[in-house]
CSV table of C-alpha atoms in Angstrom, one decimal:
chain,number,residue,atom,x,y,z
A,237,MET,CA,6.0,-65.4,-164.7
A,238,GLY,CA,1.9,-64.9,-164.7
A,239,SER,CA,0.8,-61.3,-164.5
A,240,SER,CA,0.0,-62.4,-160.3
A,241,ASP,CA,4.0,-63.4,-159.8
A,242,VAL,CA,5.0,-59.4,-161.1
A,243,ARG,CA,2.7,-58.1,-158.8
A,244,ARG,CA,3.1,-59.3,-155.8
A,245,GLY,CA,6.6,-59.1,-156.8
A,246,ARG,CA,6.1,-55.3,-157.4
A,247,VAL,CA,4.3,-55.3,-153.7
A,248,SER,CA,7.6,-56.3,-151.8
A,249,ALA,CA,9.2,-54.3,-154.5
A,250,MET,CA,7.7,-51.0,-153.1
A,251,ALA,CA,7.2,-52.6,-149.1
A,252,VAL,CA,11.0,-52.6,-148.9
A,253,ILE,CA,11.3,-49.3,-150.4
A,254,GLY,CA,8.4,-47.9,-147.8
A,255,TRP,CA,10.8,-50.1,-144.5
A,256,ALA,CA,13.6,-48.7,-145.8
A,257,ALA,CA,11.9,-44.9,-146.3
A,258,LEU,CA,10.7,-45.2,-142.9
A,259,ALA,CA,13.7,-46.9,-141.3
A,260,MET,CA,15.7,-43.6,-143.0
A,261,LEU,CA,13.1,-41.7,-141.4
A,262,VAL,CA,13.4,-43.1,-137.7
A,263,VAL,CA,17.2,-42.6,-137.8
A,264,GLY,CA,16.4,-39.2,-139.1
A,265,THR,CA,13.9,-38.4,-136.3
A,266,PHE,CA,16.6,-39.9,-133.9
A,267,LEU,CA,19.7,-37.8,-135.3
A,268,ALA,CA,17.5,-34.8,-134.9
A,269,ALA,CA,16.6,-35.5,-131.5
A,270,LEU,CA,20.0,-36.5,-130.5
A,271,GLY,CA,21.1,-32.9,-131.6
A,272,GLY,CA,18.8,-31.2,-130.5
A,273,LEU,CA,19.6,-33.0,-126.9
A,274,ASN,CA,23.1,-32.2,-127.3
A,275,ALA,CA,22.0,-28.3,-128.3
A,276,THR,CA,20.2,-27.7,-125.6
A,277,ILE,CA,19.8,-29.9,-122.4
A,278,TYR,CA,23.1,-31.2,-122.9
A,279,GLY,CA,25.1,-28.4,-124.4
A,280,SER,CA,27.9,-25.6,-122.6
A,281,SER,CA,25.3,-23.4,-122.7
A,282,SER,CA,23.3,-26.1,-120.8
A,283,PHE,CA,25.9,-27.2,-118.2
A,284,VAL,CA,26.8,-23.9,-117.3
A,285,GLU,CA,23.2,-22.3,-116.7
A,286,ARG,CA,22.7,-26.0,-114.4
A,287,TYR,CA,25.6,-24.7,-112.8
A,288,LEU,CA,24.7,-20.7,-112.3
A,289,GLU,CA,21.5,-22.4,-111.2
A,290,ALA,CA,23.1,-25.1,-108.0
A,291,ILE,CA,24.2,-22.0,-107.0
A,292,ALA,CA,20.7,-19.7,-106.9
A,293,ASP,CA,18.9,-23.0,-105.3
A,294,ASP,CA,21.7,-22.6,-103.0
A,295,ASP,CA,22.2,-26.7,-103.8
A,296,ILE,CA,25.8,-26.0,-102.9
A,297,ALA,CA,27.0,-29.9,-103.0
A,298,ALA,CA,25.7,-29.9,-106.5
A,299,ALA,CA,28.0,-26.7,-107.8
A,300,ALA,CA,31.2,-28.6,-105.5
A,301,SER,CA,29.8,-32.0,-107.7
A,302,THR,CA,30.0,-30.1,-111.2
A,303,PRO,CA,32.8,-31.8,-113.3
A,304,GLY,CA,36.2,-28.9,-113.2
A,305,VAL,CA,35.0,-27.1,-110.0
A,306,ALA,CA,37.1,-29.2,-107.3
A,307,LEU,CA,41.1,-28.4,-107.7
A,308,ASP,CA,43.5,-31.4,-107.0
A,309,ASP,CA,46.7,-30.8,-105.1
A,310,ALA,CA,48.4,-30.2,-107.9
A,311,GLU,CA,45.9,-26.9,-109.3
A,312,LEU,CA,45.9,-26.3,-105.4
A,313,GLU,CA,49.8,-26.1,-105.7
A,314,ALA,CA,49.5,-24.4,-109.0
A,315,PHE,CA,47.9,-21.0,-107.3
A,316,GLY,CA,49.9,-21.0,-104.2
A,317,LEU,CA,46.9,-22.3,-102.3
A,318,PRO,CA,47.6,-24.8,-98.9
A,319,ALA,CA,46.8,-28.9,-99.5
A,320,ASP,CA,44.5,-28.2,-96.3
A,321,ILE,CA,43.1,-25.5,-97.5
A,322,SER,CA,39.4,-25.5,-95.4
A,323,THR,CA,36.6,-27.1,-97.5
A,324,ALA,CA,33.8,-25.5,-95.0
A,325,MET,CA,32.2,-22.9,-96.6
A,326,LEU,CA,31.1,-25.2,-99.7
A,327,ARG,CA,28.1,-26.3,-97.9
A,328,SER,CA,24.7,-25.1,-98.2
A,329,GLY,CA,23.3,-21.9,-95.6
A,330,VAL,CA,26.3,-19.8,-96.0
A,331,VAL,CA,25.5,-18.3,-99.9
A,332,SER,CA,23.7,-15.1,-99.3
A,333,ALA,CA,23.4,-13.8,-102.8
A,334,GLY,CA,23.6,-16.6,-105.4
A,335,PRO,CA,23.4,-16.1,-109.5
A,336,GLU,CA,19.3,-15.2,-110.3
A,337,ASP,CA,17.8,-13.9,-113.8
A,338,ILE,CA,20.8,-15.8,-115.3
A,339,THR,CA,20.9,-15.8,-119.5
A,340,ILE,CA,23.4,-17.0,-121.8
A,341,VAL,CA,24.8,-14.8,-123.6
A,342,SER,CA,27.0,-16.5,-126.1
A,343,ASP,CA,28.7,-19.8,-126.4
A,344,VAL,CA,31.2,-19.8,-128.9
A,345,ALA,CA,32.8,-23.3,-130.3
A,346,ASN,CA,36.5,-23.0,-130.0
A,347,PRO,CA,38.8,-25.2,-132.9
A,348,ASP,CA,40.1,-27.5,-129.6
A,349,GLY,CA,36.9,-28.6,-128.9
A,350,SER,CA,35.8,-26.0,-125.5
A,351,HIS,CA,33.6,-23.5,-125.8
A,352,SER,CA,33.5,-20.1,-124.0
A,353,VAL,CA,30.5,-19.9,-122.7
A,354,THR,CA,29.2,-15.7,-121.6
A,355,ALA,CA,26.6,-15.8,-118.8
A,356,SER,CA,25.2,-12.5,-117.3
A,357,TYR,CA,22.5,-12.5,-114.1
A,358,ARG,CA,22.0,-10.5,-111.4
A,359,LEU,CA,23.9,-10.7,-108.6
A,360,GLY,CA,22.2,-8.8,-105.4
A,361,ASP,CA,21.6,-5.1,-106.9
A,362,GLU,CA,24.3,-5.8,-109.5
A,363,ILE,CA,24.6,-7.4,-113.1
A,364,ALA,CA,27.5,-9.5,-113.2
A,365,GLU,CA,28.8,-11.4,-116.3
A,366,SER,CA,31.3,-14.2,-116.4
A,367,THR,CA,33.2,-15.8,-119.2
A,368,PHE,CA,33.7,-20.0,-118.6
A,369,LEU,CA,36.0,-22.5,-120.6
A,370,VAL,CA,34.1,-25.3,-120.5
A,371,ARG,CA,35.7,-28.8,-122.3
A,372,PRO,CA,33.3,-31.8,-124.0
A,373,LEU,CA,34.0,-35.1,-121.7
A,374,GLU,CA,33.6,-38.5,-123.0
A,375,PRO,CA,30.0,-38.8,-124.0
A,376,LEU,CA,27.3,-40.2,-122.3
A,377,TYR,CA,26.8,-44.1,-123.7
A,378,GLY,CA,28.9,-42.6,-126.5
A,379,VAL,CA,26.3,-40.4,-128.2
A,380,LEU,CA,25.4,-37.7,-125.4
A,381,HIS,CA,27.4,-34.5,-125.0
A,382,ARG,CA,28.9,-34.0,-121.3
A,383,TRP,CA,31.3,-31.4,-120.1
A,384,GLU,CA,33.4,-30.0,-117.3
A,385,PHE,CA,35.0,-26.9,-116.7
A,386,ALA,CA,38.5,-26.5,-117.9
A,387,ASP,CA,39.5,-23.2,-115.7
A,388,SER,CA,37.8,-24.0,-112.2
A,389,PRO,CA,35.4,-21.2,-110.4
A,390,ILE,CA,35.9,-22.0,-107.4
A,391,ALA,CA,36.8,-18.3,-105.7
A,392,VAL,CA,39.4,-17.8,-102.1
A,393,ILE,CA,38.1,-16.1,-99.7
A,394,ASP,CA,41.0,-14.6,-97.7
A,395,VAL,CA,39.5,-14.7,-94.4
A,396,THR,CA,41.2,-12.0,-91.8
A,397,ALA,CA,40.0,-12.4,-87.8
A,398,ALA,CA,40.8,-9.8,-86.6
A,399,HIS,CA,41.1,-9.3,-83.0
A,400,ASN,CA,39.4,-12.4,-82.4
A,401,PRO,CA,39.5,-16.0,-84.3
A,402,LEU,CA,36.3,-17.0,-84.6
A,403,PHE,CA,34.1,-15.5,-87.3
A,404,THR,CA,30.5,-16.0,-88.9
A,405,VAL,CA,29.1,-16.5,-92.2
A,406,GLY,CA,25.7,-17.3,-93.5
A,407,ASP,CA,24.7,-19.9,-90.3
A,408,LEU,CA,28.3,-20.9,-89.3
A,409,THR,CA,30.6,-20.3,-87.5
A,410,LEU,CA,34.3,-21.2,-88.6
A,411,ASP,CA,37.3,-20.3,-86.8
A,412,THR,CA,40.3,-19.8,-88.8
A,413,ARG,CA,43.2,-21.2,-86.4
A,414,ALA,CA,42.0,-25.0,-87.2
A,415,ASN,CA,45.2,-25.6,-89.2
A,416,LYS,CA,47.2,-23.9,-87.1
A,417,THR,CA,50.1,-24.3,-84.2
A,418,GLY,CA,52.1,-23.5,-81.9
A,419,ASP,CA,52.7,-19.2,-81.7
A,420,GLU,CA,50.2,-19.1,-84.3
A,421,LEU,CA,47.4,-19.9,-82.1
A,422,THR,CA,47.8,-17.2,-79.6
A,423,ALA,CA,48.0,-14.9,-82.1
A,424,PHE,CA,45.8,-11.5,-81.8
A,425,SER,CA,44.1,-11.7,-85.0
A,426,HIS,CA,44.6,-14.6,-87.9
A,427,THR,CA,43.4,-14.9,-91.8
A,428,ALA,CA,43.3,-18.3,-93.4
A,429,PRO,CA,42.1,-19.1,-97.3
A,430,TYR,CA,39.2,-21.3,-97.5
A,431,LEU,CA,37.6,-22.2,-101.3
A,432,ALA,CA,34.4,-20.5,-101.7
A,433,ILE,CA,31.9,-21.4,-104.3
A,434,ALA,CA,31.6,-18.2,-106.9
A,435,PRO,CA,30.1,-16.8,-108.4
A,436,ALA,CA,28.0,-15.5,-105.3
A,437,ALA,CA,28.0,-12.5,-102.7
A,438,TYR,CA,29.1,-14.2,-99.1
A,439,THR,CA,28.0,-12.5,-95.7
A,440,PHE,CA,30.1,-12.5,-92.8
A,441,GLU,CA,29.7,-10.9,-88.7
A,442,TYR,CA,30.4,-11.8,-85.3
A,443,ASP,CA,27.6,-12.1,-82.3
A,444,SER,CA,29.0,-13.2,-78.7
A,445,VAL,CA,28.3,-12.1,-75.7
A,446,LEU,CA,32.2,-9.7,-75.1
A,447,LEU,CA,32.8,-9.3,-78.7
A,448,GLU,CA,31.0,-9.1,-82.5
A,449,ALA,CA,32.2,-7.6,-85.5
A,450,ALA,CA,30.1,-5.4,-88.2
A,451,HIS,CA,28.3,-6.8,-91.1
A,452,VAL,CA,30.8,-7.5,-94.0
A,453,SER,CA,29.5,-8.2,-97.2
A,454,VAL,CA,31.6,-9.5,-100.5
A,455,VAL,CA,31.3,-10.5,-103.8
A,456,ALA,CA,33.2,-13.2,-104.6
A,457,GLY,CA,33.7,-13.8,-108.7
A,458,ALA,CA,34.5,-17.0,-110.4
A,459,ALA,CA,38.0,-18.3,-109.8
A,460,GLU,CA,38.6,-14.6,-108.4
A,461,GLN,CA,40.7,-14.2,-104.5
A,462,VAL,CA,39.4,-11.7,-102.4
A,463,PRO,CA,39.9,-10.5,-98.9
A,464,VAL,CA,38.0,-9.5,-96.2
A,465,THR,CA,38.1,-9.1,-92.5
A,466,VAL,CA,35.6,-9.3,-89.8
A,467,ASP,CA,37.2,-6.5,-87.5
A,468,ALA,CA,35.8,-7.7,-83.5
A,469,GLN,CA,35.5,-5.0,-81.1
A,470,PRO,CA,34.6,-5.1,-77.2
A,471,THR,CA,31.1,-5.3,-76.0
A,472,PRO,CA,29.1,-3.2,-74.1
A,473,ALA,CA,29.5,-6.0,-71.8
A,474,PHE,CA,33.1,-6.6,-72.1
A,475,VAL,CA,33.7,-3.1,-71.3
A,476,GLU,CA,31.2,-3.4,-68.6
A,477,ARG,CA,33.3,-6.4,-67.4
A,478,VAL,CA,36.5,-4.8,-67.2
A,479,GLN,CA,35.2,-1.6,-65.5
A,480,LEU,CA,33.7,-3.7,-62.8
A,481,LYS,CA,37.1,-5.7,-62.4
A,482,VAL,CA,39.0,-2.0,-62.5
A,483,ASP,CA,36.5,-0.4,-60.0
A,484,GLU,CA,37.2,-4.0,-57.2
A,485,TYR,CA,41.3,-3.5,-57.7
A,486,LEU,CA,40.9,0.5,-56.9
A,487,THR,CA,38.8,-0.9,-53.8
A,488,ALA,CA,41.0,-3.4,-52.7
A,489,CYS,CA,43.8,-0.5,-53.0
A,490,ALA,CA,41.5,2.2,-51.5
A,491,GLU,CA,41.2,-0.9,-48.1
A,492,GLN,CA,45.5,-0.6,-47.6
A,493,PRO,CA,45.4,1.7,-44.3
A,494,VAL,CA,49.5,2.4,-45.8
A,495,LEU,CA,50.1,5.7,-47.7
A,496,GLN,CA,51.5,4.2,-50.6
A,497,PRO,CA,49.1,0.7,-51.4
A,498,ALA,CA,51.2,-1.7,-53.1
A,499,GLY,CA,51.0,-1.9,-56.6
A,500,CYS,CA,48.2,1.0,-56.9
A,501,PRO,CA,48.4,4.1,-59.3
A,502,PHE,CA,48.4,6.2,-56.5
A,503,GLY,CA,49.7,6.9,-52.8
A,504,ILE,CA,50.4,9.9,-50.7
A,505,GLU,CA,54.3,11.0,-49.1
A,506,ILE,CA,53.4,13.0,-45.4
A,507,ASP,CA,56.9,14.2,-43.6
A,508,ASP,CA,55.4,14.9,-40.6
A,509,ARG,CA,54.6,11.6,-38.5
A,510,VAL,CA,51.4,10.2,-39.4
A,511,THR,CA,49.4,9.2,-35.3
A,512,ALA,CA,46.7,7.4,-37.2
A,513,GLU,CA,45.4,4.2,-40.4
A,514,PRO,CA,45.2,6.5,-43.5
A,515,GLN,CA,41.9,6.1,-45.3
A,516,TRP,CA,41.4,6.0,-49.0
A,517,SER,CA,38.6,6.4,-50.6
A,518,ILE,CA,37.7,6.2,-54.4
A,519,LEU,CA,36.0,9.5,-55.6
A,520,THR,CA,35.7,8.8,-59.5
A,521,SER,CA,36.8,5.8,-61.1
A,522,PRO,CA,38.8,5.8,-64.0
A,523,GLN,CA,35.8,5.5,-67.0
A,524,VAL,CA,36.8,2.0,-69.3
A,525,THR,CA,36.8,2.2,-73.2
A,526,LEU,CA,38.8,-0.1,-74.9
A,527,THR,CA,39.8,-0.1,-78.2
A,528,ALA,CA,42.2,-2.9,-80.1
A,529,GLY,CA,46.5,-2.9,-80.0
A,530,GLU,CA,48.4,-5.4,-81.4
A,531,SER,CA,48.4,-7.7,-79.2
A,532,SER,CA,45.7,-6.8,-77.2
A,533,PHE,CA,42.2,-4.4,-76.2
A,534,ASP,CA,43.8,-1.5,-74.7
A,535,MET,CA,43.1,1.5,-72.8
A,536,PRO,CA,44.6,4.3,-72.9
A,537,PRO,CA,46.2,6.5,-69.8
A,538,THR,CA,43.0,7.7,-68.0
A,539,GLU,CA,42.6,9.7,-65.2
A,540,GLY,CA,41.2,8.8,-61.7
A,541,VAL,CA,40.7,10.7,-58.1
A,542,ALA,CA,41.2,9.1,-55.0
A,543,HIS,CA,41.0,11.0,-51.9
A,544,ILE,CA,42.5,10.2,-48.5
A,545,SER,CA,42.3,11.5,-45.0
A,546,VAL,CA,44.7,11.6,-42.0
A,547,GLU,CA,46.0,12.6,-38.4
A,548,ALA,CA,49.1,13.8,-38.5
A,549,GLN,CA,51.6,15.5,-36.6
A,550,ASP,CA,53.9,18.1,-37.5
A,551,LEU,CA,57.3,17.5,-36.6
A,552,PHE,CA,58.4,20.9,-36.3
A,553,ASP,CA,55.5,22.1,-34.2
A,554,GLY,CA,53.9,19.3,-32.2
A,555,HIS,CA,50.6,20.5,-33.3
A,556,PHE,CA,48.3,17.3,-34.4
A,557,TYR,CA,46.5,17.9,-38.3
A,558,THR,CA,44.3,16.2,-40.8
A,559,VAL,CA,45.3,15.7,-44.4
A,560,GLU,CA,42.5,15.8,-46.3
A,561,GLN,CA,43.3,15.6,-50.4
A,562,ASP,CA,42.4,14.2,-53.3
A,563,ARG,CA,44.5,12.4,-55.6
A,564,PRO,CA,44.6,12.3,-59.5
A,565,PHE,CA,45.8,10.1,-60.6
A,566,THR,CA,46.2,7.5,-64.3
A,567,LEU,CA,45.5,4.3,-65.0
A,568,ALA,CA,46.0,1.9,-68.6
A,569,LEU,CA,46.1,-1.5,-68.9
A,570,ALA,CA,45.2,-4.2,-71.8
A,571,ALA,CA,42.2,-6.8,-71.8
A,572,THR,CA,42.4,-10.2,-73.9
A,573,ILE,CA,39.8,-13.4,-73.2
A,574,ASN,CA,41.1,-17.0,-72.0
A,575,PRO,CA,39.8,-19.3,-73.3
A,576,ASP,CA,37.4,-20.1,-71.1
A,577,GLY,CA,36.1,-17.0,-71.7
A,578,SER,CA,36.9,-14.9,-68.8
A,579,ILE,CA,38.8,-11.3,-69.2
A,580,ALA,CA,42.2,-10.7,-68.2
A,581,ILE,CA,43.7,-7.7,-67.5
A,582,GLN,CA,47.3,-6.6,-67.5
A,583,LEU,CA,47.9,-3.3,-65.6
A,584,LYS,CA,50.7,-0.8,-67.6
């Protein structure tokens, strides 16, 4: 073998070694990049952070579709929740405040491959901290990590709509009677559970012509079940309408030309002979006030004053005289709102 052949052999060997080294470098670089991706973008911390950021961005569809968030029928049953529990609040425009200033405090790998990820965040004016247990799923393309919540962070908010079945949360108005039947539909107050993305803050209220409920805010922590009461009370318009009905009722009573107007809270007895039709008038109408009772908005016994003017003849000596008398009376009632929005009044 000539020297030229030896040189060519050495060059070929060096080329093979060079290509092998380059291949190893490429593989090493790829593995390093893959490891970096799995530790960052596809890591358990990033999985939790993306979920919290989706809530902060009011992208509730993305948050709700995060693996491990949705509850199946078996999980609902295990938590003592109805299979038809409302998911109406799982939408954008409902959350009043999502987690901000999100920081991953720790990410602890557990022996079974799951991770306990602790995140700190600001929710409104408060700083909170939550630990999420996440577990691996089948890797994407066989190499990129995927995760799901081992325990769903979804919350349950038990809404008591007091004295009115409707309530508003965010820009959504809901009816707590949605899944009820029979006598439950006619109850004065209703309670219903709702699934809600968490952690997040929610503001409940109600405002209509006849009823209004003051704003009440609740913070639903991850996997928490929290109660809230939306306490609807009569508006001034409601009171005014009941007052109008009361005044109309008393006016109709006063128009009866008798001593004891039928179905009315006032009257008089005169032992002598009445010689002309009695004339009634209402001096003071009871001022309506309404408070919530067990099944209606109630006005307690409230005083009013009627006046009667009537001509009479004394049966003993026959002289004629005029009765002019103020007759105090009390009136109590219960008011409810009919399905068509009208007001029903029941005198007590």
